[in-house]
Short mmCIF file of C-alpha atoms in Angstrom, two decimals:
data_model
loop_
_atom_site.label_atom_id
_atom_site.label_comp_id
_atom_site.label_asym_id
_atom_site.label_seq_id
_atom_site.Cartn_x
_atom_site.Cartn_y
_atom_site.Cartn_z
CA UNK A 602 -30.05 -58.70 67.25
CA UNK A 603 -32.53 -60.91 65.07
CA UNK A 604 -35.43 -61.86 67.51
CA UNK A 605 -37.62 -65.22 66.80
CA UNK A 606 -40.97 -64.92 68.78
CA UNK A 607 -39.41 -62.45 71.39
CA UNK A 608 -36.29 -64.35 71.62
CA UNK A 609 -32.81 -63.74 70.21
CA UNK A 610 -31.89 -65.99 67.82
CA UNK A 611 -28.19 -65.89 68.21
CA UNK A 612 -27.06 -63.56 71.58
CA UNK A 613 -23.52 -62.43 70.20
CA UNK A 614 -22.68 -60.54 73.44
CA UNK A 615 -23.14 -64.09 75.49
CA UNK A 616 -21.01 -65.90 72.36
CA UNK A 617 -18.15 -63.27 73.42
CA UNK A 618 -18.66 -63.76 76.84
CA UNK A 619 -18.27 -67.40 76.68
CA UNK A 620 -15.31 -67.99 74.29
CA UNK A 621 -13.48 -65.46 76.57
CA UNK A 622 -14.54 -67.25 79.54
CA UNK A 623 -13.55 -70.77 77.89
CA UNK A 624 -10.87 -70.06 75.42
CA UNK A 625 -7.55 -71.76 76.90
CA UNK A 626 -5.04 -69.64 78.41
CA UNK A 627 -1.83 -68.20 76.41
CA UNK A 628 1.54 -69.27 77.23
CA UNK A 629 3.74 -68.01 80.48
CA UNK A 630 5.27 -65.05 79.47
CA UNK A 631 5.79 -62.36 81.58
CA UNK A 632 5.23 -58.17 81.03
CA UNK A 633 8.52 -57.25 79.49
CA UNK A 634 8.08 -60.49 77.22
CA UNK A 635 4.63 -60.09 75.91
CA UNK A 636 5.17 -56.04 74.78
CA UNK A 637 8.80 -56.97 73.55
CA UNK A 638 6.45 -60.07 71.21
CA UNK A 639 3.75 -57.18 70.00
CA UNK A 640 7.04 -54.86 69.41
CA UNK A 641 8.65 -57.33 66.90
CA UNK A 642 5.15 -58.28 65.53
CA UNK A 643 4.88 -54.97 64.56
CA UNK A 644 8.02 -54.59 63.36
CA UNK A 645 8.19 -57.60 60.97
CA UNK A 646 4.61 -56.63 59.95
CA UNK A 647 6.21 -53.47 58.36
CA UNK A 648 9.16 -55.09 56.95
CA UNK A 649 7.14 -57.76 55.21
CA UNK A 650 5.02 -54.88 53.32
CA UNK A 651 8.63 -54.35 51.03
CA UNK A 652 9.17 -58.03 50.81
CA UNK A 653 5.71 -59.26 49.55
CA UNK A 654 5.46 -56.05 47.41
CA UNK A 655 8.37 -56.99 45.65
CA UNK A 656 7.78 -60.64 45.30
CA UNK A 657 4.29 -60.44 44.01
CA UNK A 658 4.76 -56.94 41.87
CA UNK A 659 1.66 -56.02 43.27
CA UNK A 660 0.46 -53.40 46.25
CA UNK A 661 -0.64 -49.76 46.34
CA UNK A 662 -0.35 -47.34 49.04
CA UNK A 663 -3.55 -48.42 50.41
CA UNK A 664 -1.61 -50.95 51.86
CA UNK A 665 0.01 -48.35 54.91
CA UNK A 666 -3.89 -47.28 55.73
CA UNK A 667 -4.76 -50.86 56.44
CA UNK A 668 -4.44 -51.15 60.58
CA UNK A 669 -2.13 -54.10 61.87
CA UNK A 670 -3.46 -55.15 65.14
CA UNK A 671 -1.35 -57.26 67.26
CA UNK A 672 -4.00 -58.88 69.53
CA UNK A 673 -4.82 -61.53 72.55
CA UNK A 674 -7.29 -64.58 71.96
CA UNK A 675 -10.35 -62.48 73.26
CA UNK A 676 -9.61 -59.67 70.51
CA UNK A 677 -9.25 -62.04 67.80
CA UNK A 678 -12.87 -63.62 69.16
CA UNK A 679 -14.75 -60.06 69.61
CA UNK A 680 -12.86 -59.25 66.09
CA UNK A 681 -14.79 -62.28 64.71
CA UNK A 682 -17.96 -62.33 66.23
CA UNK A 683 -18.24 -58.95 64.66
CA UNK A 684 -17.81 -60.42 61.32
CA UNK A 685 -19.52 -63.06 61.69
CA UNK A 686 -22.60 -60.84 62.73
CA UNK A 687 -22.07 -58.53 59.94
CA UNK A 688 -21.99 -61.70 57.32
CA UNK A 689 -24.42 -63.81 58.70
CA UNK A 690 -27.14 -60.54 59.13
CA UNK A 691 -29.23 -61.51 55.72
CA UNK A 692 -29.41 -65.41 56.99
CA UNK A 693 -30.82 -64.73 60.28
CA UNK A 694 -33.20 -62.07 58.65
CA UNK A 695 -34.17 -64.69 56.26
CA UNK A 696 -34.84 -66.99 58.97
CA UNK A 697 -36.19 -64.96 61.24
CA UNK A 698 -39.00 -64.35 58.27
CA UNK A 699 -39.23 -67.91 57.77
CA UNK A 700 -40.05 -68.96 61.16
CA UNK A 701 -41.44 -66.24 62.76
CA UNK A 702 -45.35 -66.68 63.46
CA UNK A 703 -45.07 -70.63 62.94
CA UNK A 704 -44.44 -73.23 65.53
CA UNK A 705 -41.53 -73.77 64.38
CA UNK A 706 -40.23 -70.29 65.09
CA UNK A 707 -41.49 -70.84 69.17
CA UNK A 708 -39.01 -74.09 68.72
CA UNK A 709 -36.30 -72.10 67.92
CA UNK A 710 -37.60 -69.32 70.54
CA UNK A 711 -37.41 -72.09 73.10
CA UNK A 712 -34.55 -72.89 72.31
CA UNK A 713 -33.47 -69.58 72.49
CA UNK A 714 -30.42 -67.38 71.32
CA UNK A 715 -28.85 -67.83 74.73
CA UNK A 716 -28.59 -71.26 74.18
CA UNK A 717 -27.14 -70.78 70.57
CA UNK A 718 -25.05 -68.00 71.95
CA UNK A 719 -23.11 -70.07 74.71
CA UNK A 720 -22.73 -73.10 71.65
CA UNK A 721 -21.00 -70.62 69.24
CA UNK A 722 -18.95 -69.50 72.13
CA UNK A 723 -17.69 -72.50 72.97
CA UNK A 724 -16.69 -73.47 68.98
CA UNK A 725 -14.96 -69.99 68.87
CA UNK A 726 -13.18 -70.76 72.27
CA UNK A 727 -12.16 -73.22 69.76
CA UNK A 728 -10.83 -71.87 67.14
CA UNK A 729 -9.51 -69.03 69.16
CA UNK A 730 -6.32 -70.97 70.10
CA UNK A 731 -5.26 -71.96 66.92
CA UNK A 732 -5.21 -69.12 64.62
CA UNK A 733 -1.99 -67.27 64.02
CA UNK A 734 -3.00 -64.54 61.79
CA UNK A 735 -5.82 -63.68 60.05
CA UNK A 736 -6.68 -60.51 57.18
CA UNK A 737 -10.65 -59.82 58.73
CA UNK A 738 -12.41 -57.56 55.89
CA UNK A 739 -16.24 -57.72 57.02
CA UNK A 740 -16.50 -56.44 60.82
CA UNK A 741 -17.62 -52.33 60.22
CA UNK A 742 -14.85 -50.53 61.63
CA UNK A 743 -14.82 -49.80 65.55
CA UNK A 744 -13.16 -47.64 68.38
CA UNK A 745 -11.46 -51.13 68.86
CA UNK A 746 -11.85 -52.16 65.66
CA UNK A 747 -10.52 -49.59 62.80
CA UNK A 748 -10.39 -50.39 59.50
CA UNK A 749 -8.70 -49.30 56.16
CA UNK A 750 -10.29 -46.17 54.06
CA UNK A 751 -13.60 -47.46 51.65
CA UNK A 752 -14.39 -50.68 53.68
CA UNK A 753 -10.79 -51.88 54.49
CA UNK A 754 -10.22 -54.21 56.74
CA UNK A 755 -7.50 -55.06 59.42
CA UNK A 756 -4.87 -57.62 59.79
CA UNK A 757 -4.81 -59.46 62.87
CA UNK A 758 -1.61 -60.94 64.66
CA UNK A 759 -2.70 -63.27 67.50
CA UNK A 760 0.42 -63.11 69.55
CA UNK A 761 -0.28 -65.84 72.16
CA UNK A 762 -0.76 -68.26 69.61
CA UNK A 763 2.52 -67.30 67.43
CA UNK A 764 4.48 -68.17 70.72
CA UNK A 765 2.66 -71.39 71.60
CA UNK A 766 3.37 -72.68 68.26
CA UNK A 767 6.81 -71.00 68.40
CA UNK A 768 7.64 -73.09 71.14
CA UNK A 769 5.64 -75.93 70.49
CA UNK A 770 8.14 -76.26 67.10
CA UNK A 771 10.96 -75.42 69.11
CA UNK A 772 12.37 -73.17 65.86
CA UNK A 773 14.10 -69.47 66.17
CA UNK A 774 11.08 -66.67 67.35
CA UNK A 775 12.83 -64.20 65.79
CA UNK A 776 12.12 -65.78 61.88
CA UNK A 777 9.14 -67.79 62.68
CA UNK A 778 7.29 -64.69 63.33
CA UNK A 779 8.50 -63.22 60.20
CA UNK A 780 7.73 -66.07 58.94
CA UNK A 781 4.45 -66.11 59.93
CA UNK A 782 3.84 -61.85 58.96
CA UNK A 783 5.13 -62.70 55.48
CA UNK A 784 1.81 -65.10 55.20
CA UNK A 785 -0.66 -62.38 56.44
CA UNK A 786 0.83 -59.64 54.66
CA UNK A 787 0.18 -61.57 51.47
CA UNK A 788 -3.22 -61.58 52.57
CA UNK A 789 -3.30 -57.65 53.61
CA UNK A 790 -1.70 -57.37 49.94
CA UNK A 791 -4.08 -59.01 48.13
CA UNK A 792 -7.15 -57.26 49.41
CA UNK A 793 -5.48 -53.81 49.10
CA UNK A 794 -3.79 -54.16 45.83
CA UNK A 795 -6.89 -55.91 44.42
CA UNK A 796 -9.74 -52.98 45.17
CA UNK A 797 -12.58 -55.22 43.45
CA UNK A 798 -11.74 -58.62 46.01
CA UNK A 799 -13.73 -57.68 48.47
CA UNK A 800 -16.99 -57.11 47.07
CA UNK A 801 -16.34 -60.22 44.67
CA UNK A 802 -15.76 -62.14 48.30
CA UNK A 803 -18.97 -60.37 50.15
CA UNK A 804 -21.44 -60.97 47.13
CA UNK A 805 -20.65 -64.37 46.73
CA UNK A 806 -21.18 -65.31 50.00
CA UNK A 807 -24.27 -63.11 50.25
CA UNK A 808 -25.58 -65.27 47.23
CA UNK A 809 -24.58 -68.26 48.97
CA UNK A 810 -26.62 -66.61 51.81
CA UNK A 811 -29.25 -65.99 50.01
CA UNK A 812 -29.74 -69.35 48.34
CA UNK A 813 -30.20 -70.92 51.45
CA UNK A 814 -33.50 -73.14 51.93
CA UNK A 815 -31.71 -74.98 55.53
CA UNK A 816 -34.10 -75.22 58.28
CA UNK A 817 -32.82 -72.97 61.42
CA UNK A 818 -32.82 -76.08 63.68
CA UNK A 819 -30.47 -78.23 61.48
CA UNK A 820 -28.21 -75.35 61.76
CA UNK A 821 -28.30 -75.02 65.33
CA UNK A 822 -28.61 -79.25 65.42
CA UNK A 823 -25.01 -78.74 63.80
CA UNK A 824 -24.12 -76.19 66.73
CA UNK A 825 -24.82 -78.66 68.99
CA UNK A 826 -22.90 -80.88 67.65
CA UNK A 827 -19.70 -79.63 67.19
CA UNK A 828 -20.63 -77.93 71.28
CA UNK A 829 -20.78 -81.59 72.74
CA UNK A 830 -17.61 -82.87 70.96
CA UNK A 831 -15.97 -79.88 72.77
CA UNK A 832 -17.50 -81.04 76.04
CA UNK A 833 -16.45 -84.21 75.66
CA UNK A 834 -20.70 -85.57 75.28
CA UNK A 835 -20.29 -87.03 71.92
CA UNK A 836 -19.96 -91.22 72.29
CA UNK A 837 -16.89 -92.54 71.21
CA UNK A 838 -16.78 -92.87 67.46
CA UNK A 839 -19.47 -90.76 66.27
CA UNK A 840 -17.32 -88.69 64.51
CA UNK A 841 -17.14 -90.98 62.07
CA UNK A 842 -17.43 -90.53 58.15
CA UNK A 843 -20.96 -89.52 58.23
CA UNK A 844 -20.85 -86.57 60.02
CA UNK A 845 -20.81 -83.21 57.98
CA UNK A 846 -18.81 -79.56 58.34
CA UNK A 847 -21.13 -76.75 58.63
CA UNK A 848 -20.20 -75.95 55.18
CA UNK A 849 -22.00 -79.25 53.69
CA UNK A 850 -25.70 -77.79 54.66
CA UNK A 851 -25.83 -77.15 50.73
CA UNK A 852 -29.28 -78.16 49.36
CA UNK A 853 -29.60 -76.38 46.01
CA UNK A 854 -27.37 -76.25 42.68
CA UNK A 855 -27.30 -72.72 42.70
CA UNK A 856 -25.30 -73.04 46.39
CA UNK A 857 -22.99 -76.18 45.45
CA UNK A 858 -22.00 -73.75 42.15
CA UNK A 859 -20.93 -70.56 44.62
CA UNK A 860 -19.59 -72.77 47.03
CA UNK A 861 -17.29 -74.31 44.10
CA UNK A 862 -16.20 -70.84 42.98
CA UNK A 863 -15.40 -69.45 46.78
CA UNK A 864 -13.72 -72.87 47.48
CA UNK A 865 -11.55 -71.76 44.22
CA UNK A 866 -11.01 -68.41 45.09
CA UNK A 867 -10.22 -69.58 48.98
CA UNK A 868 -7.79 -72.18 47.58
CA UNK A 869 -6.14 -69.80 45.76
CA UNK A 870 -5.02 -66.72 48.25
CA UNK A 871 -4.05 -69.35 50.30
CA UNK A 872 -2.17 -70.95 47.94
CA UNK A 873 -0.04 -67.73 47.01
CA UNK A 874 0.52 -66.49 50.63
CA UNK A 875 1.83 -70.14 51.46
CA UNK A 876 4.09 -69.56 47.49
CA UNK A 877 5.13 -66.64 48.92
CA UNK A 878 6.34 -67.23 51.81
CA UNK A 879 8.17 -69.66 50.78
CA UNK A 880 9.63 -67.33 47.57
CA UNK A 881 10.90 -64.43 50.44
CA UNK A 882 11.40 -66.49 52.90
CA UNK A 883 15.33 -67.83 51.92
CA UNK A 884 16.23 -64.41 51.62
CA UNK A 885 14.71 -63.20 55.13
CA UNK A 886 14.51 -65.97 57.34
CA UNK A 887 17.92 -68.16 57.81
CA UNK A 888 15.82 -70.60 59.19
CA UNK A 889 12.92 -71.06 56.93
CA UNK A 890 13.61 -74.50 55.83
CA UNK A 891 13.28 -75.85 59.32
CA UNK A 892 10.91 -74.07 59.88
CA UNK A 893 8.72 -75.06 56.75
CA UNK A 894 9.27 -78.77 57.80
CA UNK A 895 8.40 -78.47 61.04
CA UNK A 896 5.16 -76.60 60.18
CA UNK A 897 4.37 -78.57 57.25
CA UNK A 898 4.46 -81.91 60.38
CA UNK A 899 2.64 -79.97 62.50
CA UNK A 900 -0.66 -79.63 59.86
CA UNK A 901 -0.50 -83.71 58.75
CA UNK A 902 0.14 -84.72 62.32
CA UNK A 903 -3.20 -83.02 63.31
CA UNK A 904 -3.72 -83.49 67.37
CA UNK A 905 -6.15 -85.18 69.35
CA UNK A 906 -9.39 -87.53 67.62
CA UNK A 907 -11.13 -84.45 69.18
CA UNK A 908 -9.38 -81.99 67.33
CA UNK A 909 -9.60 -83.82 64.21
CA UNK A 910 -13.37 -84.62 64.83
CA UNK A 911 -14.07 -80.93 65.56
CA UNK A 912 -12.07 -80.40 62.08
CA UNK A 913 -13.78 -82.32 60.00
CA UNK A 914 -17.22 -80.72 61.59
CA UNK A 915 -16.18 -77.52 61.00
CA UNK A 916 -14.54 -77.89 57.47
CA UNK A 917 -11.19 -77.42 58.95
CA UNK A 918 -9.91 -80.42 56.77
CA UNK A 919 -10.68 -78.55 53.73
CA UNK A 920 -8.81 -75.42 54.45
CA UNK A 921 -5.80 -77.34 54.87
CA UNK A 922 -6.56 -79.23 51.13
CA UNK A 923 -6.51 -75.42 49.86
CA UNK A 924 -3.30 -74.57 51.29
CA UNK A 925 -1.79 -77.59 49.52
CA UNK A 926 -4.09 -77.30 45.99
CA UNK A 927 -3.96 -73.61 45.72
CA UNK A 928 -0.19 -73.51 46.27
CA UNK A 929 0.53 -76.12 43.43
CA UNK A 930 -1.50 -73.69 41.03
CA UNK A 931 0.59 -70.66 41.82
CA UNK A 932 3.24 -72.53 41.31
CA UNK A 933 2.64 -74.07 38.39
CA UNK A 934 1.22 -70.89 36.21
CA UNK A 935 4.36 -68.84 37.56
CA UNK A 936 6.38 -71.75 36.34
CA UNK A 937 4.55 -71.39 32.97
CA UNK A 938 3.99 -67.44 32.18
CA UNK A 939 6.02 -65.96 35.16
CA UNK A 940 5.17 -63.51 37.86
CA UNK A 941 3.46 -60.90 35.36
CA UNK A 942 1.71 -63.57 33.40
CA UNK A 943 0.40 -65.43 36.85
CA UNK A 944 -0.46 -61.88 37.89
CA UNK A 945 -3.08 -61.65 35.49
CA UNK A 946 -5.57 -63.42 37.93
CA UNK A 947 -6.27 -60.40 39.54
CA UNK A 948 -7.57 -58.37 37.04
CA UNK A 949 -11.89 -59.49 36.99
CA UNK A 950 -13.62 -61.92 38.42
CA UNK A 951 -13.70 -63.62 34.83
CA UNK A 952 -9.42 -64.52 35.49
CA UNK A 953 -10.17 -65.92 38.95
CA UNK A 954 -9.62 -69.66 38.54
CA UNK A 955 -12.09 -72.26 38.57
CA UNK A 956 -12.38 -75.08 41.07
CA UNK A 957 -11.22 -77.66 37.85
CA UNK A 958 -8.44 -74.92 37.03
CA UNK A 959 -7.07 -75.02 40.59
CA UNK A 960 -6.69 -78.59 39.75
CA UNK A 961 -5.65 -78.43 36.40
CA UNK A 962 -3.53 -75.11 36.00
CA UNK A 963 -2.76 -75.56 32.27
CA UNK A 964 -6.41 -75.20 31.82
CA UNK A 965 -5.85 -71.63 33.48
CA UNK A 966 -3.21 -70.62 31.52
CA UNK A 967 -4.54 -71.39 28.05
CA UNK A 968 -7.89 -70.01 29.18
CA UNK A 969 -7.18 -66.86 30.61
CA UNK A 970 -3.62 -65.86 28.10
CA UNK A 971 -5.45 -67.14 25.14
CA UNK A 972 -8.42 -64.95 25.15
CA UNK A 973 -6.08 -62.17 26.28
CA UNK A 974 -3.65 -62.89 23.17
CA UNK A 975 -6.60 -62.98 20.37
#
């Protein structure tokens, strides 16, 4: 725990403890329901290993040592707050260093990782009840937590939230949670069948890290921020166009260039799960197309001026852009050079695609088959 003038700076114990104590309740299913939902999660989870495999031409056996963990809202939080304590462990060291001996440092240990603990909790009480799925590489491997072989990760399955949405959608369960494993498993894919992703991922966001010159109290200003808009203590319309996602704390050139590059990279694997899906899905799931409609609603329609304030604060908004822009590139380049030739993205960090190539996939193409054809 990183400790500011005697006082944690960020209590991760009390941020589990309050997302689980916060995060909304799952939908009303009963015993027999719930293990028959983690049964078929783990089924289609298998299943979609041979259909993304396939699709994509890529995957090793690495794949089958990779854990699939069918878990509740508080295991995807504890999941997270691992990673995010694992990640974030060179920032708070740098700011700990920063601030400790100065009065600034007995502001922050004032303010106190208690404080900053219960905030974070509340934001991941948050996000804990919207995320379906989720490929989680950082968090060391646990008891509760195993991992792949050499770092692996785990794919997660958040059940109650598949069914909520389910539901919500009113489309078959039985293909919408295919639907939904065909997605992660493109993730689970990528990282396995791509041995050099993960480091790539880790060191630029360790750069990123490292690069950063933000004073600890605008980043727990920001905490606060996004904390009161959950409790309802922001005034009405201050979410307005001025306020920034906790991404946008970017002060240097050095950070705005690795921020371009993960945005690219980010826009990208989403962009091929979401091109694969939709490739296998037609062939596995009779109902895809409704599905895909529905869904595709579901993201524009957004919910609540809350939700889309909290969003917006917590760069939200541009996750969903990447879906959309990363998607068109796949498609494009497959259109162009096919499967093999789109392939080629995976083989340094040199292919990846810029943030103007995600835009412009032509510029991809002649870029990367060019060089490889002279």
């Amino acid at each position: 725990m990183t400790r500011i003038g005697g006082a944690e700076m960020v209590d991760w114990n009390l941020a589990v403890a309050t997302a689980t104590r916060l995060v909304r309740p799952g939908p009303e299913v009963s015993r027999d329901e719930a293990r028959a939902v983690v049964a078929e999660l783990r089924r289609h989870a298998k299943s979609s290993e041979e259909h993304v495999r396939g699709f994509t031409r890529l995957g090793t056996d690495e794949a089958h040592d990779t854990p699939v963990l069918v878990v509740d809202r508080p295991g995807w939080i504890r999941a997270n707050v691992a990673g995010f304590r694992e990640i974030l462990k060179p920032l708070l060291d740098k700011m700990q260093e920063r601030r400790g001996g100065t009065p600034g440092g007995a502001v922050l240990g004032a303010v106190g990782g208690k404080v900053t603990g219960v905030e974070l909790g509340m934001l991941l009480s948050f996000l804990a009840s919207r995320v379906l799925g989720q490929y989680e590489t950082f968090a060391p491997a646990t008891r509760e937590l195993p991992a792949g072989e050499d770092g692996g990760g785990r794919l997660l399955l958040v059940a109650p939230n598949i069914v909520h949405v389910e539901r919500e959608l009113d489309v078959e369960p039985h293909d919408f949670r295919l639907w939904v494993c065909l997605h992660e498993e493109t993730h689970r894919t990528q990282f396995t069948a791509v041995p050099w992703l993960r480091d790539h991922l880790e060191g630029e966001i360790q750069s990123f890290l490292g690069e950063t010159e933000v004073d600890p109290m605008t980043v727990l200003e920001r905490i606060r921020e996004a904390a009161q808009s959950l409790a309802g203590g922001r005034p009405e319309g201050e979410e307005g166009d001025d306020s920034r996602s906790l991404v946008e704390l970017v002060q240097t050139p050095a950070q705005r260039e690795i921020l371009g590059r993960l945005t690219a990279v980010m826009s990208l694997l989403e962009g091929h799960a979401d091109f694969v899906m939709d490739g296998v899905g037609p062939s596995v799931v009779p109902s895809v197309g409704e599905i895909r409609e529905k869904f595709q609603q579901r993201r524009q329609r957004g919910a609540s001026r809350l939700d889309l304030a909290l969003r917006k604060l917590l760069g939200l908004d541009a996750k969903l852009r990447q879906y959309k822009d990363g998607e068109r590139f796949v498609r494009a380049v497959v259109d162009q050079v096919g499967m093999n030739g789109f392939n080629r993205v995976w083989t340094s960090p040199n292919t990846l695609p810029t943030k103007a190539e995600i835009a412009k996939p032509a510029d991809w193409v002649a870029r990367v088959h060019r060089k490889s054809e002279t």
